[in-house]
Amino acid sequence: MLKENIKILRKQKGLSQEELSIKLNVVRQTVSKWEQGLSVPDAEMLISISEVLDTPVSTLLGESIRIDNPNDLKVISEKLEIINLQLSKRKESKRKFWHCTFLSICLITIIVFIGIAVMGNAFLEWDYNKIEYAVIGVIIHSFVWIFVKVSPLIFIISIVGVCLTRKKE
């Protein structure tokens, strides 16, 4: 019982004989002898083993521990597959969102640039003696000036974003 329980619990914790022996400050051969039933640990060592394997001493000495059912592994793998699919869908939806955002920025930049080109500088011919025309003209002129300076950078960044977020096949 003890030999099987030590071996099963060690494997469930994902420890090798070497790793368990290091945690217990013994040589690997000692752990191997325990698992083969060639020797048994003393009372102090049983307490140390129970602490390292995070199980009560009574469990180590008691009835046999059942090995996880292979069907449990199948259930776990199916759950992991579902989680992976959900993460994949979430990643794809984020990619689509950013791709559409960058495409929209490109299109808006082009449309505004065409609008400015078509409109030309008609606002410069307004009668700026009227305060309403003066304020609106300054606002439009400021917008055009800033847009012409910043839009090439915005457009380039958007094109790079579109390229980086395109669907890779």
mmCIF file of C-alpha atoms in Angstrom:
data_model
loop_
_atom_site.group_PDB
_atom_site.id
_atom_site.type_symbol
_atom_site.label_atom_id
_atom_site.label_comp_id
_atom_site.label_asym_id
_atom_site.label_seq_id
_atom_site.Cartn_x
_atom_site.Cartn_y
_atom_site.Cartn_z
ATOM 1 C CA MET A 1 0.000 0.000 0.000
ATOM 2 C CA LEU A 2 2.600 2.558 1.101
ATOM 3 C CA LYS A 3 4.833 1.938 -1.892
ATOM 4 C CA GLU A 4 1.982 2.357 -4.395
ATOM 5 C CA ASN A 5 0.599 5.415 -2.594
ATOM 6 C CA ILE A 6 3.964 7.217 -2.605
ATOM 7 C CA LYS A 7 4.437 6.471 -6.302
ATOM 8 C CA ILE A 8 0.881 7.493 -7.281
ATOM 9 C CA LEU A 9 0.922 10.713 -5.243
ATOM 10 C CA ARG A 10 4.392 11.631 -6.527
ATOM 11 C CA LYS A 11 3.235 11.219 -10.125
ATOM 12 C CA GLN A 12 -0.003 13.127 -9.477
ATOM 13 C CA LYS A 13 2.086 16.029 -8.172
ATOM 14 C CA GLY A 14 4.197 15.811 -11.328
ATOM 15 C CA LEU A 15 7.391 15.062 -9.450
ATOM 16 C CA SER A 16 10.156 12.738 -10.539
ATOM 17 C CA GLN A 17 11.934 10.532 -8.016
ATOM 18 C CA GLU A 18 14.869 12.927 -8.207
ATOM 19 C CA GLU A 19 12.707 15.993 -7.487
ATOM 20 C CA LEU A 20 10.992 14.265 -4.551
ATOM 21 C CA SER A 21 14.333 13.152 -3.147
ATOM 22 C CA ILE A 22 15.659 16.728 -3.311
ATOM 23 C CA LYS A 23 12.611 18.032 -1.439
ATOM 24 C CA LEU A 24 13.048 15.341 1.210
ATOM 25 C CA ASN A 25 16.863 15.686 1.420
ATOM 26 C CA VAL A 26 17.483 12.036 0.572
ATOM 27 C CA VAL A 27 19.119 10.327 -2.387
ATOM 28 C CA ARG A 28 17.006 9.231 -5.337
ATOM 29 C CA GLN A 29 17.721 5.563 -4.626
ATOM 30 C CA THR A 30 15.956 5.918 -1.264
ATOM 31 C CA VAL A 31 12.756 7.052 -2.965
ATOM 32 C CA SER A 32 13.137 4.235 -5.471
ATOM 33 C CA LYS A 33 13.463 1.673 -2.638
ATOM 34 C CA TRP A 34 10.331 3.043 -0.949
ATOM 35 C CA GLU A 35 8.365 2.748 -4.187
ATOM 36 C CA GLN A 36 9.639 -0.799 -4.781
ATOM 37 C CA GLY A 37 8.813 -1.822 -1.221
ATOM 38 C CA LEU A 38 12.454 -2.662 -0.430
ATOM 39 C CA SER A 39 12.463 -0.252 2.520
ATOM 40 C CA VAL A 40 10.069 2.010 4.396
ATOM 41 C CA PRO A 41 10.531 5.559 5.635
ATOM 42 C CA ASP A 42 10.676 6.225 9.383
ATOM 43 C CA ALA A 43 7.996 8.252 11.210
ATOM 44 C CA GLU A 44 9.686 11.646 10.730
ATOM 45 C CA MET A 45 10.222 10.937 7.042
ATOM 46 C CA LEU A 46 6.559 9.912 6.642
ATOM 47 C CA ILE A 47 5.548 13.311 7.992
ATOM 48 C CA SER A 48 7.937 15.031 5.556
ATOM 49 C CA ILE A 49 6.604 12.958 2.648
ATOM 50 C CA SER A 50 3.020 13.801 3.585
ATOM 51 C CA GLU A 51 3.881 17.523 3.666
ATOM 52 C CA VAL A 52 5.677 17.456 0.308
ATOM 53 C CA LEU A 53 2.920 15.401 -1.339
ATOM 54 C CA ASP A 54 0.253 17.480 0.435
ATOM 55 C CA THR A 55 -1.603 14.480 1.830
ATOM 56 C CA PRO A 56 -2.205 13.152 5.337
ATOM 57 C CA VAL A 57 0.052 10.395 6.712
ATOM 58 C CA SER A 58 -3.040 8.266 7.229
ATOM 59 C CA THR A 59 -3.658 8.383 3.484
ATOM 60 C CA LEU A 60 -0.090 7.305 2.795
ATOM 61 C CA LEU A 61 -0.447 4.373 5.171
ATOM 62 C CA GLY A 62 -4.127 3.703 4.571
ATOM 63 C CA GLU A 63 -6.017 2.169 1.730
ATOM 64 C CA SER A 64 -4.834 2.246 -1.828
ATOM 65 C CA ILE A 65 -5.248 5.481 -3.733
ATOM 66 C CA ARG A 66 -7.069 5.109 -6.979
ATOM 67 C CA ILE A 67 -5.345 6.274 -10.104
ATOM 68 C CA ASP A 68 -7.244 8.906 -12.044
ATOM 69 C CA ASN A 69 -9.639 7.390 -14.501
ATOM 70 C CA PRO A 70 -8.543 7.816 -18.137
ATOM 71 C CA ASN A 71 -12.086 9.021 -18.870
ATOM 72 C CA ASP A 72 -11.393 11.945 -16.527
ATOM 73 C CA LEU A 73 -8.505 12.898 -18.785
ATOM 74 C CA LYS A 74 -10.828 12.720 -21.765
ATOM 75 C CA VAL A 75 -13.320 15.046 -20.055
ATOM 76 C CA ILE A 76 -10.530 17.462 -19.148
ATOM 77 C CA SER A 77 -9.164 17.444 -22.693
ATOM 78 C CA GLU A 78 -12.651 18.129 -24.077
ATOM 79 C CA LYS A 79 -13.053 21.073 -21.701
ATOM 80 C CA LEU A 80 -9.646 22.399 -22.723
ATOM 81 C CA GLU A 81 -10.648 22.089 -26.364
ATOM 82 C CA ILE A 82 -13.804 24.123 -25.702
ATOM 83 C CA ILE A 83 -11.780 26.781 -23.889
ATOM 84 C CA ASN A 84 -9.297 26.911 -26.779
ATOM 85 C CA LEU A 85 -12.144 27.377 -29.257
ATOM 86 C CA GLN A 86 -13.603 30.197 -27.160
ATOM 87 C CA LEU A 87 -10.213 31.912 -26.936
ATOM 88 C CA SER A 88 -9.746 31.496 -30.673
ATOM 89 C CA LYS A 89 -13.146 33.069 -31.397
ATOM 90 C CA ARG A 90 -12.415 35.952 -29.031
ATOM 91 C CA LYS A 91 -9.046 36.551 -30.679
ATOM 92 C CA GLU A 92 -10.640 36.445 -34.136
ATOM 93 C CA SER A 93 -13.348 38.923 -33.145
ATOM 94 C CA LYS A 94 -10.708 41.319 -31.756
ATOM 95 C CA ARG A 95 -8.738 40.992 -34.981
ATOM 96 C CA LYS A 96 -11.848 41.761 -37.041
ATOM 97 C CA PHE A 97 -12.706 44.741 -34.839
ATOM 98 C CA TRP A 98 -9.251 46.306 -35.243
ATOM 99 C CA HIS A 99 -9.132 45.478 -38.943
ATOM 100 C CA CYS A 100 -12.481 47.226 -39.530
ATOM 101 C CA THR A 101 -11.386 50.151 -37.346
ATOM 102 C CA PHE A 102 -8.199 50.685 -39.344
ATOM 103 C CA LEU A 103 -10.083 50.318 -42.646
ATOM 104 C CA SER A 104 -12.643 52.884 -41.462
ATOM 105 C CA ILE A 105 -9.909 55.338 -40.499
ATOM 106 C CA CYS A 106 -8.345 54.919 -43.956
ATOM 107 C CA LEU A 107 -11.662 55.533 -45.694
ATOM 108 C CA ILE A 108 -12.564 58.526 -43.518
ATOM 109 C CA THR A 109 -9.141 60.057 -44.137
ATOM 110 C CA ILE A 110 -9.540 59.647 -47.904
ATOM 111 C CA ILE A 111 -13.101 61.027 -47.907
ATOM 112 C CA VAL A 112 -12.171 64.088 -45.834
ATOM 113 C CA PHE A 113 -9.112 64.713 -47.996
ATOM 114 C CA ILE A 114 -11.257 64.527 -51.157
ATOM 115 C CA GLY A 115 -13.805 66.855 -49.517
ATOM 116 C CA ILE A 116 -11.083 69.386 -48.725
ATOM 117 C CA ALA A 117 -9.713 69.136 -52.265
ATOM 118 C CA VAL A 118 -13.164 69.656 -53.811
ATOM 119 C CA MET A 119 -14.008 72.516 -51.471
ATOM 120 C CA GLY A 120 -10.668 74.119 -52.150
ATOM 121 C CA ASN A 121 -10.010 77.361 -50.360
ATOM 122 C CA ALA A 122 -13.449 78.859 -50.939
ATOM 123 C CA PHE A 123 -13.585 79.987 -47.328
ATOM 124 C CA LEU A 124 -10.669 82.365 -48.000
ATOM 125 C CA GLU A 125 -12.913 84.432 -50.300
ATOM 126 C CA TRP A 126 -15.549 85.056 -47.638
ATOM 127 C CA ASP A 127 -16.220 88.495 -46.225
ATOM 128 C CA TYR A 128 -14.370 88.347 -42.937
ATOM 129 C CA ASN A 129 -15.825 91.667 -41.812
ATOM 130 C CA LYS A 130 -18.829 89.692 -40.591
ATOM 131 C CA ILE A 131 -17.906 88.063 -37.297
ATOM 132 C CA GLU A 132 -19.774 84.809 -38.082
ATOM 133 C CA TYR A 133 -17.798 84.262 -41.285
ATOM 134 C CA ALA A 134 -14.559 85.156 -39.567
ATOM 135 C CA VAL A 135 -15.047 82.598 -36.773
ATOM 136 C CA ILE A 136 -16.240 79.827 -39.099
ATOM 137 C CA GLY A 137 -13.483 80.604 -41.613
ATOM 138 C CA VAL A 138 -10.784 80.432 -38.943
ATOM 139 C CA ILE A 139 -12.186 77.138 -37.640
ATOM 140 C CA ILE A 140 -12.284 75.634 -41.143
ATOM 141 C CA HIS A 141 -8.834 76.957 -42.020
ATOM 142 C CA SER A 142 -7.402 75.559 -38.760
ATOM 143 C CA PHE A 143 -9.010 72.174 -39.386
ATOM 144 C CA VAL A 144 -7.686 72.036 -42.961
ATOM 145 C CA TRP A 145 -4.194 73.064 -41.875
ATOM 146 C CA ILE A 146 -4.053 70.472 -39.054
ATOM 147 C CA PHE A 147 -5.645 67.758 -41.195
ATOM 148 C CA VAL A 148 -3.193 68.285 -44.071
ATOM 149 C CA LYS A 149 -0.271 68.034 -41.631
ATOM 150 C CA VAL A 150 -1.525 65.031 -39.629
ATOM 151 C CA SER A 151 -3.536 62.973 -42.138
ATOM 152 C CA PRO A 152 -0.559 61.412 -43.956
ATOM 153 C CA LEU A 153 0.720 59.996 -40.664
ATOM 154 C CA ILE A 154 -2.751 58.776 -39.685
ATOM 155 C CA PHE A 155 -3.213 57.222 -43.123
ATOM 156 C CA ILE A 156 0.152 55.410 -42.996
ATOM 157 C CA ILE A 157 -0.517 54.096 -39.484
ATOM 158 C CA SER A 158 -3.961 52.901 -40.595
ATOM 159 C CA ILE A 159 -2.538 51.106 -43.643
ATOM 160 C CA VAL A 160 0.054 49.382 -41.437
ATOM 161 C CA GLY A 161 -2.764 48.438 -39.020
ATOM 162 C CA VAL A 162 -4.852 47.003 -41.867
ATOM 163 C CA CYS A 163 -1.874 44.930 -43.045
ATOM 164 C CA LEU A 164 -1.062 43.662 -39.556
ATOM 165 C CA THR A 165 -4.655 42.709 -38.746
ATOM 166 C CA ARG A 166 -5.520 41.021 -42.033
ATOM 167 C CA LYS A 167 -6.525 37.376 -41.836
ATOM 168 C CA LYS A 168 -3.544 35.098 -42.253
ATOM 169 C CA GLU A 169 -4.264 31.931 -44.160
#
